[in-house]
Short mmCIF file of C-alpha atoms and ligand atoms in Angstrom, two decimals:
data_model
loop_
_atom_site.label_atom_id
_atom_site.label_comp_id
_atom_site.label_asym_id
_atom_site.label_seq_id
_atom_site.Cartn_x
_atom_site.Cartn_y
_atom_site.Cartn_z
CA UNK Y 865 264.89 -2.25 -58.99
CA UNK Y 866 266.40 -1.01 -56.10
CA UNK Y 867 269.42 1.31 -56.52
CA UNK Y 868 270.80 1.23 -52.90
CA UNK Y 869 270.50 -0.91 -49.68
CA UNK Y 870 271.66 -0.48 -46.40
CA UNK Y 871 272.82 -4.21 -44.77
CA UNK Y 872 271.68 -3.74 -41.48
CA UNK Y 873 274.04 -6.64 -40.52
CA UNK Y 874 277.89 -7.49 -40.14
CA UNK Y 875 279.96 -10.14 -40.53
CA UNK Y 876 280.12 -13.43 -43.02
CA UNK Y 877 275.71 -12.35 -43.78
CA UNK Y 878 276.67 -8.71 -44.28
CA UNK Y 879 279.16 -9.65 -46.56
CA UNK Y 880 277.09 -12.12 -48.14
CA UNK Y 881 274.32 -9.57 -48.65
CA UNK Y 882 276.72 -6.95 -49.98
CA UNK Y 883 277.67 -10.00 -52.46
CA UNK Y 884 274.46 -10.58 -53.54
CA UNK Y 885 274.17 -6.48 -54.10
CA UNK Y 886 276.91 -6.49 -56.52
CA UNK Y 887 275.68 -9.11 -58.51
CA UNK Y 888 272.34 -6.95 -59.21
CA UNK Y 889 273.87 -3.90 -59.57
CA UNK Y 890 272.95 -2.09 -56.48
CA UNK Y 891 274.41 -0.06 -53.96
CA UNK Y 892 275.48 -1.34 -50.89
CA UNK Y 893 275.96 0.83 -47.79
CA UNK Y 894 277.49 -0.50 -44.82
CA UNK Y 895 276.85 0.23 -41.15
CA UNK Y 896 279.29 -0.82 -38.55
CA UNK Y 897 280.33 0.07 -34.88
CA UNK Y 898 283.27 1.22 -33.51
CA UNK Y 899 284.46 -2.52 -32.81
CA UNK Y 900 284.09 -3.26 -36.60
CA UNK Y 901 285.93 -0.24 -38.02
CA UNK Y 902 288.69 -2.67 -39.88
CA UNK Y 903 285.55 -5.50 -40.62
CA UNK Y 904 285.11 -6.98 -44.60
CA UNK Y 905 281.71 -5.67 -44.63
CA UNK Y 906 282.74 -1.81 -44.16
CA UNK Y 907 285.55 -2.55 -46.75
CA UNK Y 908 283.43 -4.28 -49.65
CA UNK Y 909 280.63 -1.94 -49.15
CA UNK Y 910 280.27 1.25 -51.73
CA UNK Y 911 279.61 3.53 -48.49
CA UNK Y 912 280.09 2.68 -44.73
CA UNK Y 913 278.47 4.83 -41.73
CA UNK Y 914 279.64 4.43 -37.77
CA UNK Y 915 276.41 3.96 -36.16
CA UNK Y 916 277.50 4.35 -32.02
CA UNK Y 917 279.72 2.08 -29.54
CA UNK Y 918 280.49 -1.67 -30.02
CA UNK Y 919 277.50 -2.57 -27.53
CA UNK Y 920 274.49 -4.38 -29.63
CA UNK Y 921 272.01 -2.08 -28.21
CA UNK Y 922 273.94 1.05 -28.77
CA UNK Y 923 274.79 0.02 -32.43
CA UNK Y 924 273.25 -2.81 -34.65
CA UNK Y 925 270.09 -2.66 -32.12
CA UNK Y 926 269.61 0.65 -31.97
CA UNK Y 927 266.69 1.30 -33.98
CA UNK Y 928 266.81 5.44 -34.14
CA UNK Y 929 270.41 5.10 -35.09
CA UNK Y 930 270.06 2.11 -37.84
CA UNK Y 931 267.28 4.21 -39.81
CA UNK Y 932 269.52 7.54 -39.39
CA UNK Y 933 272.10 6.15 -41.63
CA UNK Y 934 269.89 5.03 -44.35
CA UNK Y 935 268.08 8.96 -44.18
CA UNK Y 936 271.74 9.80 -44.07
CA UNK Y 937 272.73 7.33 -47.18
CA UNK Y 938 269.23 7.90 -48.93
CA UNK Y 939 268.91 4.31 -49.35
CA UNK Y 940 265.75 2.20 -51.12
CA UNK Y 941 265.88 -0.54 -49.29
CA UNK Y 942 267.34 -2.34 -45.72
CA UNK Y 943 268.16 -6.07 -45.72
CA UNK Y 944 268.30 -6.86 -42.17
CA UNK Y 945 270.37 -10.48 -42.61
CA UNK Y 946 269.85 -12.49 -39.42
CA UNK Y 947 269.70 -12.42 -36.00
CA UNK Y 948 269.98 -8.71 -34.83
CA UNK Y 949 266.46 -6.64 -35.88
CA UNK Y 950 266.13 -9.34 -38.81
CA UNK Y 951 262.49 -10.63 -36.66
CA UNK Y 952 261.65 -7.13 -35.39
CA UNK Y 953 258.39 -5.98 -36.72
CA UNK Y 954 258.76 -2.30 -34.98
CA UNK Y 955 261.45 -2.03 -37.29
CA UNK Y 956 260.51 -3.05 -40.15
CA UNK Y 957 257.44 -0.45 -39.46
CA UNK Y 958 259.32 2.62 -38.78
CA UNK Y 959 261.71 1.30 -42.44
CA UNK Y 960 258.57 1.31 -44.23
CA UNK Y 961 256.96 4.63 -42.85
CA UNK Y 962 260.01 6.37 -44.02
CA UNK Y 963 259.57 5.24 -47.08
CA UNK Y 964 262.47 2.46 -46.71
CA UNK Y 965 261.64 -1.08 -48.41
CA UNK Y 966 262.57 -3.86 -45.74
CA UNK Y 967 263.71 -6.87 -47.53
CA UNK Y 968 261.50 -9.90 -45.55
CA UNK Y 969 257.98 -10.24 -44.84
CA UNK Y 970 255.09 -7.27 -43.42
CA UNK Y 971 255.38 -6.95 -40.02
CA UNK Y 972 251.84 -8.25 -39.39
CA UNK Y 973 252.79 -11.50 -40.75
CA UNK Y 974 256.50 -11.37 -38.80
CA UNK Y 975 254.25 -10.42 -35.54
CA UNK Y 976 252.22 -13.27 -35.86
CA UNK Y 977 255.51 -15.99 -35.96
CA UNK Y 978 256.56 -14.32 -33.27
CA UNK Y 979 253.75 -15.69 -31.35
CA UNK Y 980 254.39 -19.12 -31.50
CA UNK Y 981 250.63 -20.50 -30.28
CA UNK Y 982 249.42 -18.29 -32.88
CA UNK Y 983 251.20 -19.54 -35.59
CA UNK Y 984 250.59 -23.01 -34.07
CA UNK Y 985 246.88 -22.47 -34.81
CA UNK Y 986 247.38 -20.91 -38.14
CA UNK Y 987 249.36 -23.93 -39.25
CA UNK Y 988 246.72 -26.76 -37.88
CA UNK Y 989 243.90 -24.81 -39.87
CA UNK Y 990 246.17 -24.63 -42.88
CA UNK Y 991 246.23 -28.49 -42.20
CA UNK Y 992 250.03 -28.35 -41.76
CA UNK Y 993 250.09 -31.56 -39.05
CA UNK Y 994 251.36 -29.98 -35.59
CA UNK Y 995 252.10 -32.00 -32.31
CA UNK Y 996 248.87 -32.87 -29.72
CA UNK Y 997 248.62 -30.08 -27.28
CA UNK Y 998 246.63 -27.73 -25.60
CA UNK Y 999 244.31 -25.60 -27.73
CA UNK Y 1000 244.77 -21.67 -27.30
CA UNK Y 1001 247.24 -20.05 -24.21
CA UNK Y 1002 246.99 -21.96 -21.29
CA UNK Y 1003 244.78 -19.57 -18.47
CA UNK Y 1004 245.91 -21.45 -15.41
CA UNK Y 1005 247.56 -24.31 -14.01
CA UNK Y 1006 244.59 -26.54 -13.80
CA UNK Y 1007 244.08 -26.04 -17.20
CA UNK Y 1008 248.20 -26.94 -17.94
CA UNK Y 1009 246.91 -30.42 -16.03
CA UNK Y 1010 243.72 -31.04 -17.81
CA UNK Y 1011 245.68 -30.70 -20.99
CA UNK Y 1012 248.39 -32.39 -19.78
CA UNK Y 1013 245.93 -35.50 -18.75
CA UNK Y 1014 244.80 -35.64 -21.98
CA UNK Y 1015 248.02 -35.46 -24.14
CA UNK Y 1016 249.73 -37.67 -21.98
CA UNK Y 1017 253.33 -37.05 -20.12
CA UNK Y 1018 255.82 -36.49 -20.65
CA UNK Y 1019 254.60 -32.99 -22.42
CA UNK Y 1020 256.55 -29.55 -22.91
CA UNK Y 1021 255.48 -26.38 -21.92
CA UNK Y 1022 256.35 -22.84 -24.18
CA UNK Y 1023 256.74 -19.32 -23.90
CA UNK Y 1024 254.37 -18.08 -26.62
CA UNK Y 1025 256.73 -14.93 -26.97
CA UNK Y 1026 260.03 -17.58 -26.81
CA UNK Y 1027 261.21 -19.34 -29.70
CA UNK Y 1028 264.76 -21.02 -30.36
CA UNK Y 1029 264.73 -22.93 -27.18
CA UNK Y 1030 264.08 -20.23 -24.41
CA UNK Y 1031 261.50 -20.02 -21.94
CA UNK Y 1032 260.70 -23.66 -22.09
CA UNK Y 1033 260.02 -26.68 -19.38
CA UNK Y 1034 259.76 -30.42 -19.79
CA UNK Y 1035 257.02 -32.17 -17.74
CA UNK Y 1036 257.56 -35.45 -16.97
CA UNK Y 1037 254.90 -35.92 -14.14
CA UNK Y 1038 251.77 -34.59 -12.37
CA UNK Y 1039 253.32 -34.03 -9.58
CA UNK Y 1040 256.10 -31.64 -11.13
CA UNK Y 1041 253.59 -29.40 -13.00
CA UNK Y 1042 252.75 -26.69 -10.73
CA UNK Y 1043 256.62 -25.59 -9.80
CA UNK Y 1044 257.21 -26.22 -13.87
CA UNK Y 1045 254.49 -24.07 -15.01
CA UNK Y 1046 255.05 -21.64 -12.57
CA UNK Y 1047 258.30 -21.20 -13.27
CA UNK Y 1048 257.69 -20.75 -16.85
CA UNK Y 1049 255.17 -18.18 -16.60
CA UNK Y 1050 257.26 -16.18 -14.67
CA UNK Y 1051 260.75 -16.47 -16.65
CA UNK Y 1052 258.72 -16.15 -19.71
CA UNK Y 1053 256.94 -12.41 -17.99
CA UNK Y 1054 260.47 -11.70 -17.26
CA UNK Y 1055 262.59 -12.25 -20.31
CA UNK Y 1056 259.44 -11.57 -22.98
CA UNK Y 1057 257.09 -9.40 -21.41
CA UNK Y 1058 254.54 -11.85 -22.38
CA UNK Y 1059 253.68 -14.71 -19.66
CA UNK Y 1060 251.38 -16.48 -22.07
CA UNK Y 1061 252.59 -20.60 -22.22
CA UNK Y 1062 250.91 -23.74 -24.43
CA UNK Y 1063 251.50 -26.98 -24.24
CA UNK Y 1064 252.60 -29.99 -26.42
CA UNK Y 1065 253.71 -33.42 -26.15
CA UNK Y 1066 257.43 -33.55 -25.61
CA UNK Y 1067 259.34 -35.90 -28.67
CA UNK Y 1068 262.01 -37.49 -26.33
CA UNK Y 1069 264.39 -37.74 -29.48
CA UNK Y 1070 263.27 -35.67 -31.99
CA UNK Y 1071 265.05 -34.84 -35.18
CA UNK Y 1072 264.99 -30.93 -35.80
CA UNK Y 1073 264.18 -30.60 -40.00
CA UNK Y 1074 263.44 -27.08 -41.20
CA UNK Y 1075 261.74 -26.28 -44.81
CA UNK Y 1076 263.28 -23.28 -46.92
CA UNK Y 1077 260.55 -21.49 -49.14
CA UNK Y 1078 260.06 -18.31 -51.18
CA UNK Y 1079 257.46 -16.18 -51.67
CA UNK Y 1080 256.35 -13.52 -54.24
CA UNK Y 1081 254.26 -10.35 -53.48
CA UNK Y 1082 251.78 -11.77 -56.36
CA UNK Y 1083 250.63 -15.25 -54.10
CA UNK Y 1084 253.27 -17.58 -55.43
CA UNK Y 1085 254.86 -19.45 -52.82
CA UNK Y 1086 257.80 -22.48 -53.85
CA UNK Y 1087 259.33 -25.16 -51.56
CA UNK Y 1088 263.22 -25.43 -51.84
CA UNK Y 1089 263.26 -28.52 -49.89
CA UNK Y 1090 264.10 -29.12 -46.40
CA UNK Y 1091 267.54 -29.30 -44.19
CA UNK Y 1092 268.72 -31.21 -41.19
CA UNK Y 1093 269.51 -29.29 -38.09
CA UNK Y 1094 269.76 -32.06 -35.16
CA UNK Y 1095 273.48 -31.55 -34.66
CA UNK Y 1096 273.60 -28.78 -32.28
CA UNK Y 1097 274.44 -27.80 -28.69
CA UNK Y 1098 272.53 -25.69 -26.19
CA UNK Y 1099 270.15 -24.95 -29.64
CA UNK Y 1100 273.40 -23.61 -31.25
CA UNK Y 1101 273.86 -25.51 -34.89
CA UNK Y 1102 276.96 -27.24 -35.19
CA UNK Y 1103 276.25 -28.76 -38.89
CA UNK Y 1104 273.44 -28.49 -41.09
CA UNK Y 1105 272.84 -30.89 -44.27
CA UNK Y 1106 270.37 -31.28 -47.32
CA UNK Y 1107 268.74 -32.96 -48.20
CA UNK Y 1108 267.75 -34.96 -44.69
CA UNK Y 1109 268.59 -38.78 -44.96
CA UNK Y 1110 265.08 -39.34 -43.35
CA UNK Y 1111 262.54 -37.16 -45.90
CA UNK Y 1112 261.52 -39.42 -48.90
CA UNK Y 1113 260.83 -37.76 -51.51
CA UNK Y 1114 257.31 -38.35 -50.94
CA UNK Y 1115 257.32 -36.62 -48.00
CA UNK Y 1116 259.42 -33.50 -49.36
CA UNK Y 1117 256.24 -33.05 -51.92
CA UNK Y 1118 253.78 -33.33 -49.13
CA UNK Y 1119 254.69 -30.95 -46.69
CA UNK Y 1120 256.10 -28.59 -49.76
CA UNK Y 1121 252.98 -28.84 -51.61
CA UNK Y 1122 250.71 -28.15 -48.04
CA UNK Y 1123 253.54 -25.66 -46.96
CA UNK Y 1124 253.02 -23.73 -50.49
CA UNK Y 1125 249.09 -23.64 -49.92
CA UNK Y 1126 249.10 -22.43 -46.29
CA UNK Y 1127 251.56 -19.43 -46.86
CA UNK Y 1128 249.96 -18.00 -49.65
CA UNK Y 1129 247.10 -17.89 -47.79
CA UNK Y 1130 248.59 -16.48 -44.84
CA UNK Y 1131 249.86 -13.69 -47.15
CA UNK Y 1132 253.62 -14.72 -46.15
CA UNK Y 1133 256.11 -12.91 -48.52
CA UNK Y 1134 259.78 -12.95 -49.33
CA UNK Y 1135 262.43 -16.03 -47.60
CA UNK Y 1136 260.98 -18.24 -44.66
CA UNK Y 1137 261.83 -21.12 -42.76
CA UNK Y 1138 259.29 -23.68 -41.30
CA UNK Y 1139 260.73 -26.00 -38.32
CA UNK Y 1140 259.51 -29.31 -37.90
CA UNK Y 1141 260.17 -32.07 -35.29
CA UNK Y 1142 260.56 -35.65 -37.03
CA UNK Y 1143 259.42 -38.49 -34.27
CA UNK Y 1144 260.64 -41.98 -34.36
CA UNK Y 1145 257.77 -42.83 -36.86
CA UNK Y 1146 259.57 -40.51 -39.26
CA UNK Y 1147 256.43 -38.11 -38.96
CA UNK Y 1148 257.13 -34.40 -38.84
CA UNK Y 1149 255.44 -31.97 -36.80
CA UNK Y 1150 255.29 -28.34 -37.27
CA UNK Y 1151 256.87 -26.36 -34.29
CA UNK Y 1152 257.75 -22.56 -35.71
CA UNK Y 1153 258.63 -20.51 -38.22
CA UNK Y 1154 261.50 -18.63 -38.90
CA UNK Y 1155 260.72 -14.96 -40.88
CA UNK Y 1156 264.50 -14.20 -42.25
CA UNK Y 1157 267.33 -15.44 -44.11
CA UNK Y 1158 269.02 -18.39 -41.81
CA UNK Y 1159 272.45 -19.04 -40.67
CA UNK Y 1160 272.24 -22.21 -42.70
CA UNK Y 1161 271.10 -21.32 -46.19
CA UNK Y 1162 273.76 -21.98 -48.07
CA UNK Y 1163 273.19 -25.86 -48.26
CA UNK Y 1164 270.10 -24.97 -49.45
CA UNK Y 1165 271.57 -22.96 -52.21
CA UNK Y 1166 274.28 -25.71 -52.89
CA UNK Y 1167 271.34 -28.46 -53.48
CA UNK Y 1168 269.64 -25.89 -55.50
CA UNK Y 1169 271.48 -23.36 -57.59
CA UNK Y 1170 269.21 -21.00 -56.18
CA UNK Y 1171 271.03 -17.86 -54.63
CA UNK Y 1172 268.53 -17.17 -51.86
CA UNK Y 1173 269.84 -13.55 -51.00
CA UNK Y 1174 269.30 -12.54 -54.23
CA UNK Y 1175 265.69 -14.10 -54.45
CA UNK Y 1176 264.98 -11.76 -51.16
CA UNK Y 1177 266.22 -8.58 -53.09
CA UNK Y 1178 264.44 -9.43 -56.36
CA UNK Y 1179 261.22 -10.52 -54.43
CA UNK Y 1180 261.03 -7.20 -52.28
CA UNK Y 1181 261.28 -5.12 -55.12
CA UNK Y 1182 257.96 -6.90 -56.34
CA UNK Y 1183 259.61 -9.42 -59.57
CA UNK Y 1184 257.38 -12.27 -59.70
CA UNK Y 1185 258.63 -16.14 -59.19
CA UNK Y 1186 259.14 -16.72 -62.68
CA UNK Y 1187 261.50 -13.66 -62.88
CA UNK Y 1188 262.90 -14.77 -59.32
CA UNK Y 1189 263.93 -18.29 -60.52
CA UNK Y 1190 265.38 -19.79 -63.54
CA UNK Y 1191 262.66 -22.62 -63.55
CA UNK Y 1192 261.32 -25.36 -61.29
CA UNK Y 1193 263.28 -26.25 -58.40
CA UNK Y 1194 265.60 -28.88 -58.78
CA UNK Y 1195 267.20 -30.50 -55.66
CA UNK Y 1196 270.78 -32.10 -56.65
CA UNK Y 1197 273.43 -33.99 -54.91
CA UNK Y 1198 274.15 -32.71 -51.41
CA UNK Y 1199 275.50 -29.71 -48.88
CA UNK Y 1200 277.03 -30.17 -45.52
CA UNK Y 1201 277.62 -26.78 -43.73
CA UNK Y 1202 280.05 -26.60 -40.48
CA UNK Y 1203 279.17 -23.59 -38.36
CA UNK Y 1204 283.25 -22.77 -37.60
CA UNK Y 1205 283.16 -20.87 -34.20
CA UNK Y 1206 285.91 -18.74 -32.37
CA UNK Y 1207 285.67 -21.30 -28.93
CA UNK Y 1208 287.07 -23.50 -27.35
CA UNK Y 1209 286.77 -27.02 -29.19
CA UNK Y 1210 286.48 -29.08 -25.80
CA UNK Y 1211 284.99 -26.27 -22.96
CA UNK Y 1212 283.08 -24.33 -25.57
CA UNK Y 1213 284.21 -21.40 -24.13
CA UNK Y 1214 284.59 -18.01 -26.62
CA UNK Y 1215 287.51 -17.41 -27.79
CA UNK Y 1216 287.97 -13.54 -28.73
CA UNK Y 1217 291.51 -12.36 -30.12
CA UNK Y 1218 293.48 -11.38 -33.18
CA UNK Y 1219 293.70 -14.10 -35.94
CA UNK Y 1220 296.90 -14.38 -36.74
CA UNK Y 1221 297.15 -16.78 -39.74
CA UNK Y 1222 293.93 -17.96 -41.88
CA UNK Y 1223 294.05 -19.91 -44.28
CA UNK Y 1224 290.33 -21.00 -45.92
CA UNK Y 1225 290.27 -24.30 -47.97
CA UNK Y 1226 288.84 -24.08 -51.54
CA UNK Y 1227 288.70 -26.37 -54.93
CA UNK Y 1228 285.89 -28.40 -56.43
CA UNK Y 1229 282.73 -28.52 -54.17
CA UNK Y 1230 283.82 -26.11 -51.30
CA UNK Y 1231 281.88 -22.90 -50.15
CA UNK Y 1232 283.21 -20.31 -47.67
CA UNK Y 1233 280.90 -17.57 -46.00
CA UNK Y 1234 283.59 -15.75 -43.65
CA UNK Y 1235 284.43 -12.15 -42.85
CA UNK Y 1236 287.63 -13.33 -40.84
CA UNK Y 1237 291.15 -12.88 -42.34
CA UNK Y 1238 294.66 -13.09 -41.07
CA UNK Y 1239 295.44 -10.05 -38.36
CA UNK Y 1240 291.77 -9.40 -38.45
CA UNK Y 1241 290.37 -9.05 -34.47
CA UNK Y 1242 287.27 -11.08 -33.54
CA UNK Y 1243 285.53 -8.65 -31.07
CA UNK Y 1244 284.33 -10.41 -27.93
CA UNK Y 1245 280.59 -8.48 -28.00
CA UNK Y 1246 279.48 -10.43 -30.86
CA UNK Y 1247 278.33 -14.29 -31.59
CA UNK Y 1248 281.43 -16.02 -32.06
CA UNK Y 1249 280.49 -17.55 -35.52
CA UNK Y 1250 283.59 -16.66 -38.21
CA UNK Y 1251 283.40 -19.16 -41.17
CA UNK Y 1252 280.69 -21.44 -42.43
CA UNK Y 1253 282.23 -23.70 -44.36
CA UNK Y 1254 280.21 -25.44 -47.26
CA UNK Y 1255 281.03 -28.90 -49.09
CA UNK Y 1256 278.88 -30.34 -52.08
CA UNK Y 1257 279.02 -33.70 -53.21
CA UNK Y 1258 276.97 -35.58 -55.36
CA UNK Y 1259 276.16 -37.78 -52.74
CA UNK Y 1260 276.24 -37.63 -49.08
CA UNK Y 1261 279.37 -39.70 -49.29
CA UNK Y 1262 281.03 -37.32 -51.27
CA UNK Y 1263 280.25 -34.39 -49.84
CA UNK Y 1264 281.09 -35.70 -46.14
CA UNK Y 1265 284.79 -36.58 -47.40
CA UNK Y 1266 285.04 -32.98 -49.03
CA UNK Y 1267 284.01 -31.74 -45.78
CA UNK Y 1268 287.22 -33.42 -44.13
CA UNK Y 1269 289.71 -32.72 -46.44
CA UNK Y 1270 288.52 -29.02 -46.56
CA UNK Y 1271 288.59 -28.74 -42.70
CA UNK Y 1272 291.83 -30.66 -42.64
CA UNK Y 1273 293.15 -27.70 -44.60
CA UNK Y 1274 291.43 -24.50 -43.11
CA UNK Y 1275 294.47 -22.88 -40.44
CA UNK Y 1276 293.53 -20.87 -38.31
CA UNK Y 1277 295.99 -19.87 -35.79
CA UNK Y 1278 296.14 -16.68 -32.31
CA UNK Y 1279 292.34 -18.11 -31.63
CA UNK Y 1280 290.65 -21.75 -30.77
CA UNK Y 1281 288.29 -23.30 -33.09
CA UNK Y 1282 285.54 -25.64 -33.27
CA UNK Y 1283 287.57 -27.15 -36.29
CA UNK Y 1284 288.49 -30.54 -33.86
CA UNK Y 1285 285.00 -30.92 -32.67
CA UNK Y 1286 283.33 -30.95 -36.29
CA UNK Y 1287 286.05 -33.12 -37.35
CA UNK Y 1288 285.26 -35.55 -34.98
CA UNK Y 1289 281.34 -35.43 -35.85
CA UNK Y 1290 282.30 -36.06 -38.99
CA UNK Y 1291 284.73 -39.12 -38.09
CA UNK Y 1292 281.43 -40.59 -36.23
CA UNK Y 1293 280.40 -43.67 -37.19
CA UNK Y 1294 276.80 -43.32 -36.20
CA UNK Y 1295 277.08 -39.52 -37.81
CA UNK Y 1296 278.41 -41.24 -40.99
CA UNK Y 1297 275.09 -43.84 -41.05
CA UNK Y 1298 272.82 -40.70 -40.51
CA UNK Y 1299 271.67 -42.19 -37.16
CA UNK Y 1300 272.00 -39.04 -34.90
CA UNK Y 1301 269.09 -36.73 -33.01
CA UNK Y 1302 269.25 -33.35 -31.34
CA UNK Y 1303 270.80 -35.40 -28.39
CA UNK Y 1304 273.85 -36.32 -30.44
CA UNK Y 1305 276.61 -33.65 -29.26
CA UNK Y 1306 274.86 -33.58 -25.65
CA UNK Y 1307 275.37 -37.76 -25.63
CA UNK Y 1308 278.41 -37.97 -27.82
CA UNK Y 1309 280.66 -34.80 -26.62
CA UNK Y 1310 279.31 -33.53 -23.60
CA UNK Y 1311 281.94 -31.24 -22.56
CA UNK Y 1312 281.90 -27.60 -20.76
CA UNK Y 1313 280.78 -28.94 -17.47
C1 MV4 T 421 260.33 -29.57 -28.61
C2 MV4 T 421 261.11 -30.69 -28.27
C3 MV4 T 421 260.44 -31.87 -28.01
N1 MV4 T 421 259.09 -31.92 -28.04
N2 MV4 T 421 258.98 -29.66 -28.64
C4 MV4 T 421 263.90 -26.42 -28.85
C5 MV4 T 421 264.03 -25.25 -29.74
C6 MV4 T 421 262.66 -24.85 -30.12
N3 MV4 T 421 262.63 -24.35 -31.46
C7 MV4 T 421 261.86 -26.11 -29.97
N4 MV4 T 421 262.67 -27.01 -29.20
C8 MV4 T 421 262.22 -28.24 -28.89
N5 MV4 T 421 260.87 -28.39 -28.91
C9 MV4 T 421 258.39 -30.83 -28.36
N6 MV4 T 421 257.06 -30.89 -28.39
C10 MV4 T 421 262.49 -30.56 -28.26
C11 MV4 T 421 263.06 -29.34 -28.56
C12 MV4 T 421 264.48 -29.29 -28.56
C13 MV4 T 421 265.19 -29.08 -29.75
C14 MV4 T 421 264.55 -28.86 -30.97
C15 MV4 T 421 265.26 -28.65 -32.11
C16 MV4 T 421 266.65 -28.66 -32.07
C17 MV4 T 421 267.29 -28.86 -30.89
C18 MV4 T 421 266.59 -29.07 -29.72
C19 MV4 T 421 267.26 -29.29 -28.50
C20 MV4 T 421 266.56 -29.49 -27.36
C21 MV4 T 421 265.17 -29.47 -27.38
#
């Protein structure tokens, strides 16, 4: 086992990494920028190290100064959390050439997520069922048509090198293609790199359902079940949920079971997500996959009794499944999971600024990942997520009123919150009766315009 990482991370996930480092017995070190000097994660961590200026890319994304402090610490191990250089493969590299374990997958098999047609047309061999679209990169805009005659409109064109929403155009007509895929070749040359596009047919209202799995170094690969991601804005989550109201549990074996199959043989390792869009039919379609530990986890490990972060640790340092989990996977009751942002509630603007009470909610049922605390400073360079705030109930009923009286007693006060918006999700009738797409908050609360 490992006797020291460096969390390559900060806030609520470095915190929740250092957690999961206690638990085993290990080390953790702590890196932090000049912004995050007073931050939880340098405070709970055995050793801390400055690493440069508050700017991402002089600090958390600076590669050469990220693998100085764990020479520096003499570390086993970097678990890279989310977001940040969590789905950079370079790193990962120059981690392992020193000698430094990184806690996810090889970067070969990170690389090839990354390029979303690849993956694509690793998943439809695997027989994992993915959308109609064009076969391979698109090499010109007759070729965009030809595919696009076939499919049918309205279709959507990628950035192979995108992901998460960017670098992508909806094309409703013939006549719009050329300026569309134009466009997108060029944003996508300018913002990746990589001008490569593909095709699919666009779901009008889609539900957005994501599968969690693990995977050992030894070819075992488990399905933790899936969670519901629809309510979102501008492909930020809002809420997450499991298990979804719309997988049977039918379905939840199926796409586990073929999900299981095709990663082993892809040679995937460690924590990984697999996005699907659900249609109308209730069909889901495989659309990427994520390579880290999410945002949203924690319902997963609510519904599970499966601490994921640990899993990643235990798994890296090469412990089989059986050591990794108690026993089978069990998926009980269920977990909501409200994304609590420093913004505006109505304009959605960020709200930076000292905290100047906080007050979390607790008792039975109620999770909170945070690294905020009264007189603590949210810095403005960073995403403005500062709680995630967890509720379990037995059913969806139960764990939807725990939600509201949990958020009707979490005070935060010297910064706005998105505590009124996911209080009035929540109050949402159609919310309530699970009838809600990725259009909701667009339809239901447009604001910020
Ligand atoms: C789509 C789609 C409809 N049809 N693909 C946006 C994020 C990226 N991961 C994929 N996205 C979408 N792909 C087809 N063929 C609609 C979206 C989409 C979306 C997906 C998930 C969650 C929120 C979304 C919001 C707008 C668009």
């Amino acid at each position: 086992m490992f006797k020291k990482i460096l969390v390559a991370n900060r806030g609520e996930i470095a915190l929740r990494v250092i957690c999961a480092c206690k638990e085993l017995g290990i080390r953790a070190v702590a890196i932090y920028s000049e912004a995050d000097r007073n931050s939880l994660h340098v405070r709970f961590a055995d050793e801390a190290i400055c690493i440069g200026p508050p700017q991402l890319s002089q600090s958390y994304l600076n590669i050469p100064a990220v693998i100085s402090a764990a020479e520096i610490a003499n570390v086993d191990a970097i678990h890279p959390g989310y977001g940040l250089l969590a789905e950079n493969a370079n790193f990962a590299e120059v981690a392992e050439t020193c000698n430094i374990k990184f806690i996810g997958p090889p970067p070969e098999v990170t690389r090839l997520m990354g390029e979303k047609e690849k993956a694509r047309a690793a998943m439809k061999r695997a027989g994992v069922p993915i959308l109609p679209g064009s076969d391979g990169i698109l090499a010109s805009e007759g070729e965009a048509r030809e595919w696009a005659r076939q499919v049918g409109f309205p279709v959507i064109i990628k950035a192979s090198a995108g992901g998460g929403g960017r670098g992508m155009r909806i094309v409703r007509s013939e006549a719009d293609l050329p300026a569309l895929f134009e466009a997108a070749q060029s944003e996508a040359a300018a913002a990746f790199g990589n001008g490569d596009l593909y095709m699919e047919k666009y779901i009008e209202r889609p539900r957005h359902i994501e599968f969690q799995v693990l995977a050992d170094e030894h070819g075992n690969v488990v399905s933790l079940g899936e969670r519901e991601c629809s309510i979102q804005r501008r492909h930020q989550k809002l809420l997450e949920e499991s298990p979804s109201t719309q997988v049977s549990p039918e379905l939840r074996a199926k796409i586990g079971e073929v999900l299981s199959r095709t990663l082993s043989d892809i040679g995937y390792i460690n924590a990984g997500t697999i996005e699907f869009l659900m249609d109308e039919d209730r069909k889901l379609y495989f659309i990427e996959m994520n390579t880290r530990i999410q945002v949203e986890h924690p319902v997963t490990e609510m519904v599970t009794d499966v601490d994921l972060v640990k899993s990643q640790i235990l798994i890296a340092a090469g412990a089989r499944m059986e050591e990794v989990l108690m026993g089978p996977i069990v998926n009980r009751g269920h977990a909501i999971e409200c994304r609590i942002n420093a913004e505006h509630p109505e304009k959605f603007t960020p709200s930076a600024g000292k905290i100047t009470t906080f007050h979390p909610p607790g008792g039975t049922g109620v999770r909170i990942d945070t690294a905020a605390y009264a007189e603590g400073v949210i810095p403005p360079y960073y995403d403005s997520l500062i709680a995630k705030l967890v509720a379990y109930g037995n059913d969806r009923e139960e764990a939807i009123r725990r939600m509201q009286r949990a958020l009707g007693m979490f005070i935060v006060e010297g910064i706005y919150t998105s505590i009124p918006l996911h209080q009035k999700i929540l109050a949402d009738a159609d919310f309530e009766a699970g009838r809600f797409d990725t259009n909701f908050i667009k339809e239901k609360f447009p604001g910020g315009k």
